[in-house]
Amino acid sequence: MAKQLNYHTLREIFTRFQDSEPEPKGELNHVNAYTLVVAVALSAQATDAGVNKATEKLFQIADTPEKMLALGEEGVIEHIKTIGLYRNKAKNVIKLSRILVDQYGSQVPCSRAALESLPGVGRKTANVVLNMWWHYPAQAVDTHIFRVGNRSGICPGKDVVAVERAIEDHIPVDFQQHAHHWLILHGRYICVARKPKCKACIIADLCQFEEKTE
């Protein structure tokens, strides 16, 4: 694990990220807060591209909790069976849809605790929804951010909560709205797991990773 980078280095890193991609976006397709919750819940142990392919037709016919309940668990399975753990995920989608209708007037709640109370919605999913839909600077730490944070020293931590805390505590606040998107994209396309593309990295000179590739 690299040491935590200092404030000035972090500001330079995120200035470069911002210059390169001023408005980074999440890659999961959605049409409203409800479909965003469903898409993120489905994305656990699956790729965004795979989820988008599965939800393209699903969201055309079920973009509200009521429509999803009308479709039923077997109907959801028919659309998402190309995704890993699809049976359990379909069950969770139906359960969370029922809770939204019964307890929240069919509206997606905008508190982390309320979101985390929904079946299939963990802290990461809740933070994605808070960030992407309500523009709250919540940090959704996935495997990409965990890897980049610890390799580079941007946000090192022993677990995802520690990395999330490192982002909130150390990254300048004016970059926090988009921080997790920049880090995810950097981990997905540049600082990849096996052979990081250090030659193409815009922060290579500031990164503490000792095993940089040529």
GROMACS .gro file of N, CA and C in nm, residues 57-176:
model
  360
   57LYS      N    1  -3.414  -0.353  -2.299
   57LYS     CA    2  -3.557  -0.382  -2.321
   57LYS      C    3  -3.636  -0.383  -2.191
   58LEU      N    4  -3.570  -0.424  -2.082
   58LEU     CA    5  -3.637  -0.428  -1.952
   58LEU      C    6  -3.690  -0.290  -1.914
   59PHE      N    7  -3.605  -0.187  -1.927
   59PHE     CA    8  -3.645  -0.053  -1.885
   59PHE      C    9  -3.746   0.011  -1.980
   60GLN      N   10  -3.758  -0.044  -2.101
   60GLN     CA   11  -3.860   0.007  -2.192
   60GLN      C   12  -4.000  -0.031  -2.145
   61ILE      N   13  -4.009  -0.146  -2.075
   61ILE     CA   14  -4.142  -0.192  -2.031
   61ILE      C   15  -4.161  -0.182  -1.879
   62ALA      N   16  -4.051  -0.161  -1.805
   62ALA     CA   17  -4.062  -0.155  -1.659
   62ALA      C   18  -3.968  -0.049  -1.603
   63ASP      N   19  -4.011   0.077  -1.609
   63ASP     CA   20  -3.928   0.188  -1.561
   63ASP      C   21  -3.980   0.247  -1.431
   64THR      N   22  -4.077   0.179  -1.368
   64THR     CA   23  -4.128   0.219  -1.235
   64THR      C   24  -4.141   0.093  -1.150
   65PRO      N   25  -4.146   0.108  -1.017
   65PRO     CA   26  -4.163  -0.010  -0.931
   65PRO      C   27  -4.292  -0.087  -0.963
   66GLU      N   28  -4.401  -0.014  -0.992
   66GLU     CA   29  -4.529  -0.079  -1.021
   66GLU      C   30  -4.519  -0.166  -1.147
   67LYS      N   31  -4.456  -0.114  -1.250
   67LYS     CA   32  -4.442  -0.191  -1.375
   67LYS      C   33  -4.352  -0.312  -1.355
   68MET      N   34  -4.249  -0.297  -1.271
   68MET     CA   35  -4.159  -0.410  -1.245
   68MET      C   36  -4.235  -0.518  -1.169
   69LEU      N   37  -4.317  -0.479  -1.071
   69LEU     CA   38  -4.397  -0.576  -0.996
   69LEU      C   39  -4.495  -0.647  -1.088
   70ALA      N   40  -4.552  -0.574  -1.182
   70ALA     CA   41  -4.646  -0.635  -1.278
   70ALA      C   42  -4.574  -0.737  -1.366
   71LEU      N   43  -4.449  -0.710  -1.397
   71LEU     CA   44  -4.369  -0.802  -1.479
   71LEU      C   45  -4.342  -0.932  -1.403
   72GLY      N   46  -4.319  -0.919  -1.273
   72GLY     CA   47  -4.297  -1.037  -1.190
   72GLY      C   48  -4.155  -1.090  -1.197
   73GLU      N   49  -4.121  -1.174  -1.100
   73GLU     CA   50  -3.984  -1.227  -1.090
   73GLU      C   51  -3.942  -1.303  -1.215
   74GLU      N   52  -4.029  -1.389  -1.266
   74GLU     CA   53  -3.994  -1.467  -1.385
   74GLU      C   54  -3.977  -1.378  -1.507
   75GLY      N   55  -4.058  -1.273  -1.514
   75GLY     CA   56  -4.045  -1.178  -1.625
   75GLY      C   57  -3.913  -1.103  -1.619
   76VAL      N   58  -3.870  -1.067  -1.498
   76VAL     CA   59  -3.741  -1.000  -1.480
   76VAL      C   60  -3.628  -1.095  -1.521
   77ILE      N   61  -3.638  -1.221  -1.478
   77ILE     CA   62  -3.536  -1.322  -1.510
   77ILE      C   63  -3.517  -1.334  -1.661
   78GLU      N   64  -3.627  -1.333  -1.736
   78GLU     CA   65  -3.618  -1.345  -1.882
   78GLU      C   66  -3.531  -1.237  -1.943
   79HIS      N   67  -3.531  -1.117  -1.882
   79HIS     CA   68  -3.453  -1.005  -1.936
   79HIS      C   69  -3.308  -1.006  -1.888
   80ILE      N   70  -3.284  -1.058  -1.767
   80ILE     CA   71  -3.150  -1.041  -1.707
   80ILE      C   72  -3.071  -1.172  -1.695
   81LYS      N   73  -3.117  -1.279  -1.760
   81LYS     CA   74  -3.051  -1.407  -1.740
   81LYS      C   75  -2.911  -1.417  -1.801
   82THR      N   76  -2.870  -1.314  -1.875
   82THR     CA   77  -2.732  -1.311  -1.925
   82THR      C   78  -2.635  -1.256  -1.820
   83ILE      N   79  -2.689  -1.206  -1.709
   83ILE     CA   80  -2.607  -1.147  -1.602
   83ILE      C   81  -2.583  -1.251  -1.493
   84GLY      N   82  -2.466  -1.249  -1.434
   84GLY     CA   83  -2.435  -1.340  -1.323
   84GLY      C   84  -2.529  -1.321  -1.206
   85LEU      N   85  -2.559  -1.431  -1.136
   85LEU     CA   86  -2.646  -1.431  -1.017
   85LEU      C   87  -2.785  -1.376  -1.048
   86TYR      N   88  -2.833  -1.402  -1.170
   86TYR     CA   89  -2.956  -1.337  -1.216
   86TYR      C   90  -3.080  -1.374  -1.135
   87ARG      N   91  -3.087  -1.498  -1.084
   87ARG     CA   92  -3.206  -1.538  -1.008
   87ARG      C   93  -3.218  -1.459  -0.877
   88ASN      N   94  -3.107  -1.451  -0.806
   88ASN     CA   95  -3.107  -1.377  -0.681
   88ASN      C   96  -3.130  -1.228  -0.705
   89LYS      N   97  -3.072  -1.177  -0.813
   89LYS     CA   98  -3.088  -1.034  -0.845
   89LYS      C   99  -3.233  -1.003  -0.883
   90ALA      N  100  -3.297  -1.094  -0.957
   90ALA     CA  101  -3.438  -1.073  -0.994
   90ALA      C  102  -3.525  -1.070  -0.868
   91LYS      N  103  -3.495  -1.159  -0.776
   91LYS     CA  104  -3.569  -1.164  -0.649
   91LYS      C  105  -3.554  -1.031  -0.574
   92ASN      N  106  -3.431  -0.979  -0.570
   92ASN     CA  107  -3.406  -0.852  -0.501
   92ASN      C  108  -3.475  -0.734  -0.570
   93VAL      N  109  -3.476  -0.735  -0.703
   93VAL     CA  110  -3.542  -0.627  -0.778
   93VAL      C  111  -3.691  -0.623  -0.744
   94ILE      N  112  -3.753  -0.739  -0.738
   94ILE     CA  113  -3.896  -0.744  -0.704
   94ILE      C  114  -3.918  -0.701  -0.559
   95LYS      N  115  -3.833  -0.749  -0.468
   95LYS     CA  116  -3.846  -0.711  -0.327
   95LYS      C  117  -3.828  -0.562  -0.306
   96LEU      N  118  -3.723  -0.503  -0.367
   96LEU     CA  119  -3.699  -0.360  -0.347
   96LEU      C  120  -3.810  -0.277  -0.412
   97SER      N  121  -3.865  -0.327  -0.522
   97SER     CA  122  -3.977  -0.256  -0.587
   97SER      C  123  -4.099  -0.255  -0.495
   98ARG      N  124  -4.127  -0.367  -0.429
   98ARG     CA  125  -4.240  -0.375  -0.336
   98ARG      C  126  -4.221  -0.278  -0.219
   99ILE      N  127  -4.100  -0.273  -0.166
   99ILE     CA  128  -4.071  -0.182  -0.054
   99ILE      C  129  -4.087  -0.037  -0.097
  100LEU      N  130  -4.040  -0.003  -0.217
  100LEU     CA  131  -4.053   0.135  -0.266
  100LEU      C  132  -4.200   0.174  -0.278
  101VAL      N  133  -4.283   0.082  -0.327
  101VAL     CA  134  -4.426   0.111  -0.341
  101VAL      C  135  -4.492   0.124  -0.204
  102ASP      N  136  -4.462   0.029  -0.116
  102ASP     CA  137  -4.532   0.023   0.014
  102ASP      C  138  -4.484   0.126   0.115
  103GLN      N  139  -4.353   0.154   0.114
  103GLN     CA  140  -4.297   0.239   0.220
  103GLN      C  141  -4.255   0.378   0.175
  104TYR      N  142  -4.232   0.397   0.045
  104TYR     CA  143  -4.177   0.524  -0.001
  104TYR      C  144  -4.261   0.590  -0.111
  105GLY      N  145  -4.387   0.547  -0.124
  105GLY     CA  146  -4.473   0.609  -0.224
  105GLY      C  147  -4.419   0.597  -0.365
  106SER      N  148  -4.349   0.488  -0.391
  106SER     CA  149  -4.289   0.458  -0.523
  106SER      C  150  -4.173   0.549  -0.559
  107GLN      N  151  -4.127   0.629  -0.463
  107GLN     CA  152  -4.013   0.718  -0.487
  107GLN      C  153  -3.885   0.657  -0.429
  108VAL      N  154  -3.774   0.679  -0.496
  108VAL     CA  155  -3.645   0.632  -0.445
  108VAL      C  156  -3.600   0.729  -0.335
  109PRO      N  157  -3.573   0.679  -0.215
  109PRO     CA  158  -3.532   0.769  -0.106
  109PRO      C  159  -3.393   0.826  -0.131
  110CYS      N  160  -3.367   0.942  -0.072
  110CYS     CA  161  -3.238   1.007  -0.096
  110CYS      C  162  -3.153   1.012   0.031
  111SER      N  163  -3.161   0.909   0.113
  111SER     CA  164  -3.068   0.898   0.225
  111SER      C  165  -2.994   0.765   0.211
  112ARG      N  166  -2.869   0.764   0.254
  112ARG     CA  167  -2.787   0.643   0.241
  112ARG      C  168  -2.848   0.528   0.320
  113ALA      N  169  -2.893   0.555   0.443
  113ALA     CA  170  -2.949   0.449   0.528
  113ALA      C  171  -3.074   0.389   0.464
  114ALA      N  172  -3.161   0.472   0.411
  114ALA     CA  173  -3.284   0.423   0.349
  114ALA      C  174  -3.252   0.340   0.224
  115LEU      N  175  -3.157   0.387   0.145
  115LEU     CA  176  -3.117   0.312   0.026
  115LEU      C  177  -3.056   0.177   0.064
  116GLU      N  178  -2.970   0.177   0.166
  116GLU     CA  179  -2.904   0.053   0.208
  116GLU      C  180  -3.003  -0.047   0.268
  117SER      N  181  -3.120  -0.001   0.308
  117SER     CA  182  -3.220  -0.093   0.363
  117SER      C  183  -3.290  -0.173   0.253
  118LEU      N  184  -3.272  -0.135   0.128
  118LEU     CA  185  -3.336  -0.204   0.017
  118LEU      C  186  -3.260  -0.333  -0.018
  119PRO      N  187  -3.329  -0.443  -0.047
  119PRO     CA  188  -3.263  -0.568  -0.082
  119PRO      C  189  -3.171  -0.552  -0.204
  120GLY      N  190  -3.050  -0.602  -0.192
  120GLY     CA  191  -2.955  -0.596  -0.304
  120GLY      C  192  -2.883  -0.463  -0.316
  121VAL      N  193  -2.911  -0.370  -0.224
  121VAL     CA  194  -2.846  -0.238  -0.228
  121VAL      C  195  -2.751  -0.225  -0.110
  122GLY      N  196  -2.622  -0.226  -0.138
  122GLY     CA  197  -2.522  -0.206  -0.035
  122GLY      C  198  -2.473  -0.063  -0.033
  123ARG      N  199  -2.369  -0.038   0.042
  123ARG     CA  200  -2.316   0.098   0.056
  123ARG      C  201  -2.269   0.154  -0.079
  124LYS      N  202  -2.202   0.070  -0.157
  124LYS     CA  203  -2.151   0.118  -0.286
  124LYS      C  204  -2.266   0.160  -0.377
  125THR      N  205  -2.368   0.075  -0.387
  125THR     CA  206  -2.485   0.107  -0.470
  125THR      C  207  -2.551   0.236  -0.422
  126ALA      N  208  -2.569   0.248  -0.291
  126ALA     CA  209  -2.631   0.369  -0.234
  126ALA      C  210  -2.550   0.492  -0.272
  127ASN      N  211  -2.417   0.483  -0.261
  127ASN     CA  212  -2.332   0.598  -0.293
  127ASN      C  213  -2.338   0.635  -0.441
  128VAL      N  214  -2.347   0.534  -0.528
  128VAL     CA  215  -2.360   0.562  -0.672
  128VAL      C  216  -2.488   0.642  -0.697
  129VAL      N  217  -2.597   0.599  -0.638
  129VAL     CA  218  -2.726   0.666  -0.658
  129VAL      C  219  -2.723   0.807  -0.601
  130LEU      N  220  -2.669   0.822  -0.481
  130LEU     CA  221  -2.659   0.956  -0.419
  130LEU      C  222  -2.576   1.050  -0.506
  131ASN      N  223  -2.469   0.998  -0.563
  131ASN     CA  224  -2.379   1.081  -0.644
  131ASN      C  225  -2.440   1.112  -0.781
  132MET      N  226  -2.485   1.008  -0.852
  132MET     CA  227  -2.528   1.027  -0.991
  132MET      C  228  -2.665   1.093  -1.003
  133TRP      N  229  -2.754   1.065  -0.908
  133TRP     CA  230  -2.889   1.121  -0.923
  133TRP      C  231  -2.907   1.251  -0.845
  134TRP      N  232  -2.857   1.253  -0.721
  134TRP     CA  233  -2.876   1.374  -0.639
  134TRP      C  234  -2.752   1.462  -0.631
  135HIS      N  235  -2.646   1.422  -0.701
  135HIS     CA  236  -2.524   1.503  -0.709
  135HIS      C  237  -2.464   1.532  -0.572
  136TYR      N  238  -2.482   1.436  -0.482
  136TYR     CA  239  -2.416   1.444  -0.352
  136TYR      C  240  -2.277   1.383  -0.366
  137PRO      N  241  -2.174   1.444  -0.308
  137PRO     CA  242  -2.037   1.394  -0.330
  137PRO      C  243  -2.006   1.264  -0.254
  138ALA      N  244  -2.091   1.163  -0.275
  138ALA     CA  245  -2.069   1.031  -0.213
  138ALA      C  246  -1.968   0.954  -0.298
  139GLN      N  247  -1.887   0.872  -0.234
  139GLN     CA  248  -1.780   0.802  -0.303
  139GLN      C  249  -1.809   0.652  -0.308
  140ALA      N  250  -1.840   0.602  -0.425
  140ALA     CA  251  -1.871   0.460  -0.442
  140ALA      C  252  -1.743   0.385  -0.477
  141VAL      N  253  -1.686   0.318  -0.379
  141VAL     CA  254  -1.556   0.252  -0.399
  141VAL      C  255  -1.576   0.110  -0.450
  142ASP      N  256  -1.527   0.086  -0.572
  142ASP     CA  257  -1.531  -0.049  -0.629
  142ASP      C  258  -1.388  -0.102  -0.639
  143THR      N  259  -1.371  -0.215  -0.708
  143THR     CA  260  -1.237  -0.276  -0.718
  143THR      C  261  -1.139  -0.185  -0.791
  144HIS      N  262  -1.188  -0.109  -0.890
  144HIS     CA  263  -1.099  -0.018  -0.965
  144HIS      C  264  -1.045   0.092  -0.874
  145ILE      N  265  -1.134   0.156  -0.798
  145ILE     CA  266  -1.092   0.264  -0.709
  145ILE      C  267  -1.000   0.210  -0.600
  146PHE      N  268  -1.034   0.094  -0.546
  146PHE     CA  269  -0.952   0.034  -0.441
  146PHE      C  270  -0.810   0.010  -0.492
  147ARG      N  271  -0.799  -0.041  -0.614
  147ARG     CA  272  -0.668  -0.069  -0.674
  147ARG      C  273  -0.592   0.061  -0.702
  148VAL      N  274  -0.656   0.154  -0.769
  148VAL     CA  275  -0.590   0.281  -0.805
  148VAL      C  276  -0.550   0.358  -0.679
  149GLY      N  277  -0.640   0.363  -0.582
  149GLY     CA  278  -0.614   0.437  -0.459
  149GLY      C  279  -0.493   0.386  -0.384
  150ASN      N  280  -0.482   0.253  -0.377
  150ASN     CA  281  -0.371   0.193  -0.302
  150ASN      C  282  -0.241   0.190  -0.381
  151ARG      N  283  -0.248   0.173  -0.511
  151ARG     CA  284  -0.126   0.176  -0.592
  151ARG      C  285  -0.062   0.314  -0.594
  152SER      N  286  -0.146   0.413  -0.614
  152SER     CA  287  -0.097   0.548  -0.642
  152SER      C  288  -0.069   0.631  -0.517
  153GLY      N  289  -0.142   0.601  -0.409
  153GLY     CA  290  -0.136   0.686  -0.290
  153GLY      C  291  -0.242   0.794  -0.290
  154ILE      N  292  -0.332   0.792  -0.390
  154ILE     CA  293  -0.439   0.891  -0.395
  154ILE      C  294  -0.533   0.874  -0.276
  155CYS      N  295  -0.571   0.749  -0.248
  155CYS     CA  296  -0.663   0.722  -0.137
  155CYS      C  297  -0.639   0.581  -0.086
  156PRO      N  298  -0.526   0.558  -0.019
  156PRO     CA  299  -0.496   0.423   0.030
  156PRO      C  300  -0.584   0.384   0.148
  157GLY      N  301  -0.610   0.254   0.160
  157GLY     CA  302  -0.689   0.205   0.273
  157GLY      C  303  -0.696   0.054   0.272
  158LYS      N  304  -0.713  -0.005   0.390
  158LYS     CA  305  -0.714  -0.151   0.403
  158LYS      C  306  -0.843  -0.213   0.347
  159ASP      N  307  -0.952  -0.137   0.347
  159ASP     CA  308  -1.078  -0.188   0.295
  159ASP      C  309  -1.152  -0.073   0.226
  160VAL      N  310  -1.268  -0.105   0.166
  160VAL     CA  311  -1.336  -0.003   0.085
  160VAL      C  312  -1.384   0.116   0.167
  161VAL      N  313  -1.423   0.092   0.292
  161VAL     CA  314  -1.467   0.203   0.377
  161VAL      C  315  -1.349   0.296   0.408
  162ALA      N  316  -1.231   0.238   0.432
  162ALA     CA  317  -1.111   0.319   0.459
  162ALA      C  318  -1.073   0.401   0.336
  163VAL      N  319  -1.088   0.342   0.217
  163VAL     CA  320  -1.058   0.415   0.093
  163VAL      C  321  -1.160   0.527   0.072
  164GLU      N  322  -1.286   0.496   0.098
  164GLU     CA  323  -1.391   0.598   0.089
  164GLU      C  324  -1.361   0.715   0.183
  165ARG      N  325  -1.320   0.683   0.304
  165ARG     CA  326  -1.286   0.786   0.402
  165ARG      C  327  -1.164   0.868   0.357
  166ALA      N  328  -1.066   0.800   0.296
  166ALA     CA  329  -0.946   0.870   0.248
  166ALA      C  330  -0.981   0.971   0.139
  167ILE      N  331  -1.076   0.934   0.052
  167ILE     CA  332  -1.120   1.028  -0.052
  167ILE      C  333  -1.186   1.149   0.013
  168GLU      N  334  -1.277   1.124   0.105
  168GLU     CA  335  -1.351   1.233   0.170
  168GLU      C  336  -1.259   1.322   0.253
  169ASP      N  337  -1.158   1.262   0.316
  169ASP     CA  338  -1.070   1.337   0.405
  169ASP      C  339  -0.960   1.414   0.333
  170HIS      N  340  -0.913   1.361   0.220
  170HIS     CA  341  -0.790   1.416   0.160
  170HIS      C  342  -0.808   1.484   0.023
  171ILE      N  343  -0.902   1.437  -0.056
  171ILE     CA  344  -0.918   1.497  -0.189
  171ILE      C  345  -0.989   1.632  -0.176
  172PRO      N  346  -0.933   1.737  -0.237
  172PRO     CA  347  -0.996   1.870  -0.226
  172PRO      C  348  -1.144   1.866  -0.260
  173VAL      N  349  -1.223   1.936  -0.182
  173VAL     CA  350  -1.368   1.925  -0.189
  173VAL      C  351  -1.424   1.962  -0.326
  174ASP      N  352  -1.357   2.054  -0.398
  174ASP     CA  353  -1.409   2.095  -0.529
  174ASP      C  354  -1.397   1.985  -0.634
  175PHE      N  355  -1.324   1.876  -0.603
  175PHE     CA  356  -1.313   1.764  -0.696
  175PHE      C  357  -1.397   1.643  -0.652
  176GLN      N  358  -1.461   1.651  -0.535
  176GLN     CA  359  -1.524   1.531  -0.479
  176GLN      C  360  -1.650   1.487  -0.553
   0.00000   0.00000   0.00000
